Amino acid sequence: MGHEAIVKLLLEKENVDPDSKNAAQRNWGRTLLSYAAENGHESIVELLVNTGRVNIDAVDEIGPFDLFTWPGSGLTPLGAAAENDHLGVVKILLANGADPAYKHSYEGQTQHSETPLARATKSGHEAIAKLLLEKIKSNAESEKQ
């Protein structure tokens, strides 16, 4: 049984909350959508988004600690997918309303804020950066109307 089959099975259960956050300290209060987005599991991202039971802009409570983030940062699934070069996941999340302009922050401090675009750019993912720029521009034009 693959990951997708297991997720489908779990989503059929009424008592399973697909938007719950992992409580283990070393897992940073992350959602299933966050893990799926970070690891490029497009079919699972699609499954979760289609339930209508997940917050597409859910923020990690602590966030991963690596060279590009601070502990305490609130990384979104879109930011994780953008940083890890998962173009298909980025497309799914944007098509379902993920906020390309959301800035995660280190314990609320905006001087360390980064958007998904910044994360894609830092990581050298040009196609994702272009897509995010197009979406940000499109959103800005829609807001003007």
C-alpha atoms as a PDB file:
ATOM      1  CA  MET A   1       0.000   0.000   0.000  1.00  0.00           C
ATOM      2  CA  GLY A   2       1.523   3.324  -1.062  1.00  0.00           C
ATOM      3  CA  HIS A   3       1.426   6.709   0.658  1.00  0.00           C
ATOM      4  CA  GLU A   4      -1.510   7.886  -1.439  1.00  0.00           C
ATOM      5  CA  ALA A   5      -3.591   4.816  -0.587  1.00  0.00           C
ATOM      6  CA  ILE A   6      -2.904   5.283   3.125  1.00  0.00           C
ATOM      7  CA  VAL A   7      -3.851   8.959   2.992  1.00  0.00           C
ATOM      8  CA  LYS A   8      -7.082   8.095   1.133  1.00  0.00           C
ATOM      9  CA  LEU A   9      -7.905   5.489   3.773  1.00  0.00           C
ATOM     10  CA  LEU A  10      -7.298   7.950   6.606  1.00  0.00           C
ATOM     11  CA  LEU A  11      -9.310  10.715   4.946  1.00  0.00           C
ATOM     12  CA  GLU A  12     -12.335   8.405   4.866  1.00  0.00           C
ATOM     13  CA  LYS A  13     -12.366   8.389   8.682  1.00  0.00           C
ATOM     14  CA  GLU A  14     -14.507  11.108  10.265  1.00  0.00           C
ATOM     15  CA  ASN A  15     -12.304  11.336  13.344  1.00  0.00           C
ATOM     16  CA  VAL A  16      -9.159  12.085  11.318  1.00  0.00           C
ATOM     17  CA  ASP A  17      -8.357  15.786  11.027  1.00  0.00           C
ATOM     18  CA  PRO A  18      -6.125  16.241   7.960  1.00  0.00           C
ATOM     19  CA  ASP A  19      -5.284  19.749   9.166  1.00  0.00           C
ATOM     20  CA  SER A  20      -4.001  18.757  12.614  1.00  0.00           C
ATOM     21  CA  LYS A  21      -0.449  19.685  13.513  1.00  0.00           C
ATOM     22  CA  ASN A  22       2.228  17.280  14.640  1.00  0.00           C
ATOM     23  CA  ALA A  23       2.830  17.885  18.330  1.00  0.00           C
ATOM     24  CA  ALA A  24       6.251  16.251  18.574  1.00  0.00           C
ATOM     25  CA  GLN A  25       8.884  18.861  19.417  1.00  0.00           C
ATOM     26  CA  ARG A  26      11.272  17.842  16.667  1.00  0.00           C
ATOM     27  CA  ASN A  27       8.530  17.926  14.017  1.00  0.00           C
ATOM     28  CA  TRP A  28       7.780  21.624  14.484  1.00  0.00           C
ATOM     29  CA  GLY A  29       3.988  21.619  14.634  1.00  0.00           C
ATOM     30  CA  ARG A  30       3.601  20.825  10.956  1.00  0.00           C
ATOM     31  CA  THR A  31       0.572  19.671   9.007  1.00  0.00           C
ATOM     32  CA  LEU A  32       0.339  16.759   6.605  1.00  0.00           C
ATOM     33  CA  LEU A  33      -0.033  19.272   3.769  1.00  0.00           C
ATOM     34  CA  SER A  34       3.238  20.907   4.811  1.00  0.00           C
ATOM     35  CA  TYR A  35       5.102  17.580   4.723  1.00  0.00           C
ATOM     36  CA  ALA A  36       3.543  16.573   1.386  1.00  0.00           C
ATOM     37  CA  ALA A  37       4.363  19.958  -0.182  1.00  0.00           C
ATOM     38  CA  GLU A  38       7.950  19.963   1.071  1.00  0.00           C
ATOM     39  CA  ASN A  39       8.569  16.484  -0.316  1.00  0.00           C
ATOM     40  CA  GLY A  40       6.851  16.990  -3.680  1.00  0.00           C
ATOM     41  CA  HIS A  41       3.996  14.510  -3.228  1.00  0.00           C
ATOM     42  CA  GLU A  42       1.663  16.095  -5.783  1.00  0.00           C
ATOM     43  CA  SER A  43      -1.060  13.455  -5.591  1.00  0.00           C
ATOM     44  CA  ILE A  44      -1.244  13.746  -1.805  1.00  0.00           C
ATOM     45  CA  VAL A  45      -1.280  17.555  -1.944  1.00  0.00           C
ATOM     46  CA  GLU A  46      -4.136  17.310  -4.444  1.00  0.00           C
ATOM     47  CA  LEU A  47      -6.019  14.832  -2.226  1.00  0.00           C
ATOM     48  CA  LEU A  48      -5.672  17.026   0.843  1.00  0.00           C
ATOM     49  CA  VAL A  49      -6.626  20.247  -0.922  1.00  0.00           C
ATOM     50  CA  ASN A  50      -9.668  18.592  -2.497  1.00  0.00           C
ATOM     51  CA  THR A  51     -11.052  17.605   0.912  1.00  0.00           C
ATOM     52  CA  GLY A  52     -11.741  21.244   1.686  1.00  0.00           C
ATOM     53  CA  ARG A  53     -10.659  20.372   5.233  1.00  0.00           C
ATOM     54  CA  VAL A  54      -7.139  21.843   5.212  1.00  0.00           C
ATOM     55  CA  ASN A  55      -5.856  25.385   5.611  1.00  0.00           C
ATOM     56  CA  ILE A  56      -3.769  25.872   2.506  1.00  0.00           C
ATOM     57  CA  ASP A  57      -1.810  28.678   4.192  1.00  0.00           C
ATOM     58  CA  ALA A  58      -1.284  26.844   7.497  1.00  0.00           C
ATOM     59  CA  VAL A  59       1.868  28.024   9.225  1.00  0.00           C
ATOM     60  CA  ASP A  60       4.374  25.740  10.906  1.00  0.00           C
ATOM     61  CA  GLU A  61       4.489  26.570  14.592  1.00  0.00           C
ATOM     62  CA  ILE A  62       8.252  26.449  14.834  1.00  0.00           C
ATOM     63  CA  GLY A  63       9.492  25.756  11.345  1.00  0.00           C
ATOM     64  CA  PRO A  64      12.498  23.804  10.122  1.00  0.00           C
ATOM     65  CA  PHE A  65      15.927  24.956  11.219  1.00  0.00           C
ATOM     66  CA  ASP A  66      18.332  25.036   8.338  1.00  0.00           C
ATOM     67  CA  LEU A  67      20.655  27.523   6.704  1.00  0.00           C
ATOM     68  CA  PHE A  68      17.772  29.498   5.242  1.00  0.00           C
ATOM     69  CA  THR A  69      15.367  29.695   8.179  1.00  0.00           C
ATOM     70  CA  TRP A  70      15.352  30.565  11.835  1.00  0.00           C
ATOM     71  CA  PRO A  71      13.840  28.347  14.511  1.00  0.00           C
ATOM     72  CA  GLY A  72      10.422  29.778  15.233  1.00  0.00           C
ATOM     73  CA  SER A  73       9.682  30.685  11.611  1.00  0.00           C
ATOM     74  CA  GLY A  74       6.211  30.060  10.280  1.00  0.00           C
ATOM     75  CA  LEU A  75       6.774  28.366   6.942  1.00  0.00           C
ATOM     76  CA  THR A  76       3.742  27.649   4.739  1.00  0.00           C
ATOM     77  CA  PRO A  77       3.302  24.646   2.415  1.00  0.00           C
ATOM     78  CA  LEU A  78       3.838  26.991  -0.555  1.00  0.00           C
ATOM     79  CA  GLY A  79       7.109  28.250   0.919  1.00  0.00           C
ATOM     80  CA  ALA A  80       8.287  24.687   1.530  1.00  0.00           C
ATOM     81  CA  ALA A  81       7.391  23.581  -2.010  1.00  0.00           C
ATOM     82  CA  ALA A  82       9.024  26.676  -3.539  1.00  0.00           C
ATOM     83  CA  GLU A  83      12.245  26.178  -1.606  1.00  0.00           C
ATOM     84  CA  ASN A  84      12.454  22.492  -2.513  1.00  0.00           C
ATOM     85  CA  ASP A  85      11.794  22.932  -6.268  1.00  0.00           C
ATOM     86  CA  HIS A  86       8.424  21.173  -6.443  1.00  0.00           C
ATOM     87  CA  LEU A  87       6.856  23.065  -9.354  1.00  0.00           C
ATOM     88  CA  GLY A  88       3.837  20.756  -9.631  1.00  0.00           C
ATOM     89  CA  VAL A  89       2.994  21.249  -5.957  1.00  0.00           C
ATOM     90  CA  VAL A  90       3.443  25.025  -6.276  1.00  0.00           C
ATOM     91  CA  LYS A  91       0.981  25.027  -9.199  1.00  0.00           C
ATOM     92  CA  ILE A  92      -1.591  23.011  -7.224  1.00  0.00           C
ATOM     93  CA  LEU A  93      -1.315  25.254  -4.173  1.00  0.00           C
ATOM     94  CA  LEU A  94      -1.542  28.476  -6.194  1.00  0.00           C
ATOM     95  CA  ALA A  95      -4.533  27.154  -8.163  1.00  0.00           C
ATOM     96  CA  ASN A  96      -6.266  26.508  -4.851  1.00  0.00           C
ATOM     97  CA  GLY A  97      -5.674  29.923  -3.352  1.00  0.00           C
ATOM     98  CA  ALA A  98      -2.329  29.740  -1.556  1.00  0.00           C
ATOM     99  CA  ASP A  99      -0.979  33.208  -0.803  1.00  0.00           C
ATOM    100  CA  PRO A 100       2.229  33.802  -2.815  1.00  0.00           C
ATOM    101  CA  ALA A 101       2.918  37.016  -0.886  1.00  0.00           C
ATOM    102  CA  TYR A 102       2.729  35.511   2.619  1.00  0.00           C
ATOM    103  CA  LYS A 103       5.851  36.292   4.652  1.00  0.00           C
ATOM    104  CA  HIS A 104       6.881  33.813   7.297  1.00  0.00           C
ATOM    105  CA  SER A 105       8.643  35.371  10.227  1.00  0.00           C
ATOM    106  CA  TYR A 106      10.946  34.470  13.073  1.00  0.00           C
ATOM    107  CA  GLU A 107       8.844  34.734  16.212  1.00  0.00           C
ATOM    108  CA  GLY A 108       6.914  37.603  14.655  1.00  0.00           C
ATOM    109  CA  GLN A 109      10.013  39.626  13.768  1.00  0.00           C
ATOM    110  CA  THR A 110       9.543  40.973  10.262  1.00  0.00           C
ATOM    111  CA  GLN A 111      13.226  41.676   9.584  1.00  0.00           C
ATOM    112  CA  HIS A 112      13.697  37.932   8.992  1.00  0.00           C
ATOM    113  CA  SER A 113      10.558  37.563   6.842  1.00  0.00           C
ATOM    114  CA  GLU A 114      10.668  35.717   3.544  1.00  0.00           C
ATOM    115  CA  THR A 115       8.038  35.080   0.913  1.00  0.00           C
ATOM    116  CA  PRO A 116       7.807  31.867  -1.129  1.00  0.00           C
ATOM    117  CA  LEU A 117       9.391  33.910  -3.958  1.00  0.00           C
ATOM    118  CA  ALA A 118      12.398  34.730  -1.782  1.00  0.00           C
ATOM    119  CA  ARG A 119      12.766  31.083  -0.806  1.00  0.00           C
ATOM    120  CA  ALA A 120      12.610  29.936  -4.458  1.00  0.00           C
ATOM    121  CA  THR A 121      15.094  32.609  -5.513  1.00  0.00           C
ATOM    122  CA  LYS A 122      17.564  31.805  -2.731  1.00  0.00           C
ATOM    123  CA  SER A 123      17.415  28.174  -3.747  1.00  0.00           C
ATOM    124  CA  GLY A 124      17.900  28.925  -7.455  1.00  0.00           C
ATOM    125  CA  HIS A 125      14.520  27.645  -8.668  1.00  0.00           C
ATOM    126  CA  GLU A 126      13.938  29.958 -11.634  1.00  0.00           C
ATOM    127  CA  ALA A 127      10.749  28.368 -13.014  1.00  0.00           C
ATOM    128  CA  ILE A 128       9.066  28.574  -9.622  1.00  0.00           C
ATOM    129  CA  ALA A 129      10.249  32.155  -9.110  1.00  0.00           C
ATOM    130  CA  LYS A 130       8.770  33.160 -12.486  1.00  0.00           C
ATOM    131  CA  LEU A 131       5.466  31.445 -11.693  1.00  0.00           C
ATOM    132  CA  LEU A 132       5.247  33.146  -8.293  1.00  0.00           C
ATOM    133  CA  LEU A 133       6.028  36.543  -9.846  1.00  0.00           C
ATOM    134  CA  GLU A 134       3.265  36.020 -12.418  1.00  0.00           C
ATOM    135  CA  LYS A 135       0.780  35.098  -9.687  1.00  0.00           C
ATOM    136  CA  ILE A 136       1.737  38.069  -7.501  1.00  0.00           C
ATOM    137  CA  LYS A 137       1.359  40.397 -10.510  1.00  0.00           C
ATOM    138  CA  SER A 138      -1.991  38.830 -11.428  1.00  0.00           C
ATOM    139  CA  ASN A 139      -3.260  39.203  -7.854  1.00  0.00           C
ATOM    140  CA  ALA A 140      -2.149  42.855  -7.757  1.00  0.00           C
ATOM    141  CA  GLU A 141      -3.940  43.584 -11.049  1.00  0.00           C
ATOM    142  CA  SER A 142      -7.113  41.885  -9.776  1.00  0.00           C
ATOM    143  CA  GLU A 143      -7.044  43.991  -6.615  1.00  0.00           C
ATOM    144  CA  LYS A 144      -6.865  47.204  -8.674  1.00  0.00           C
ATOM    145  CA  GLN A 145     -10.125  46.363 -10.463  1.00  0.00           C
END
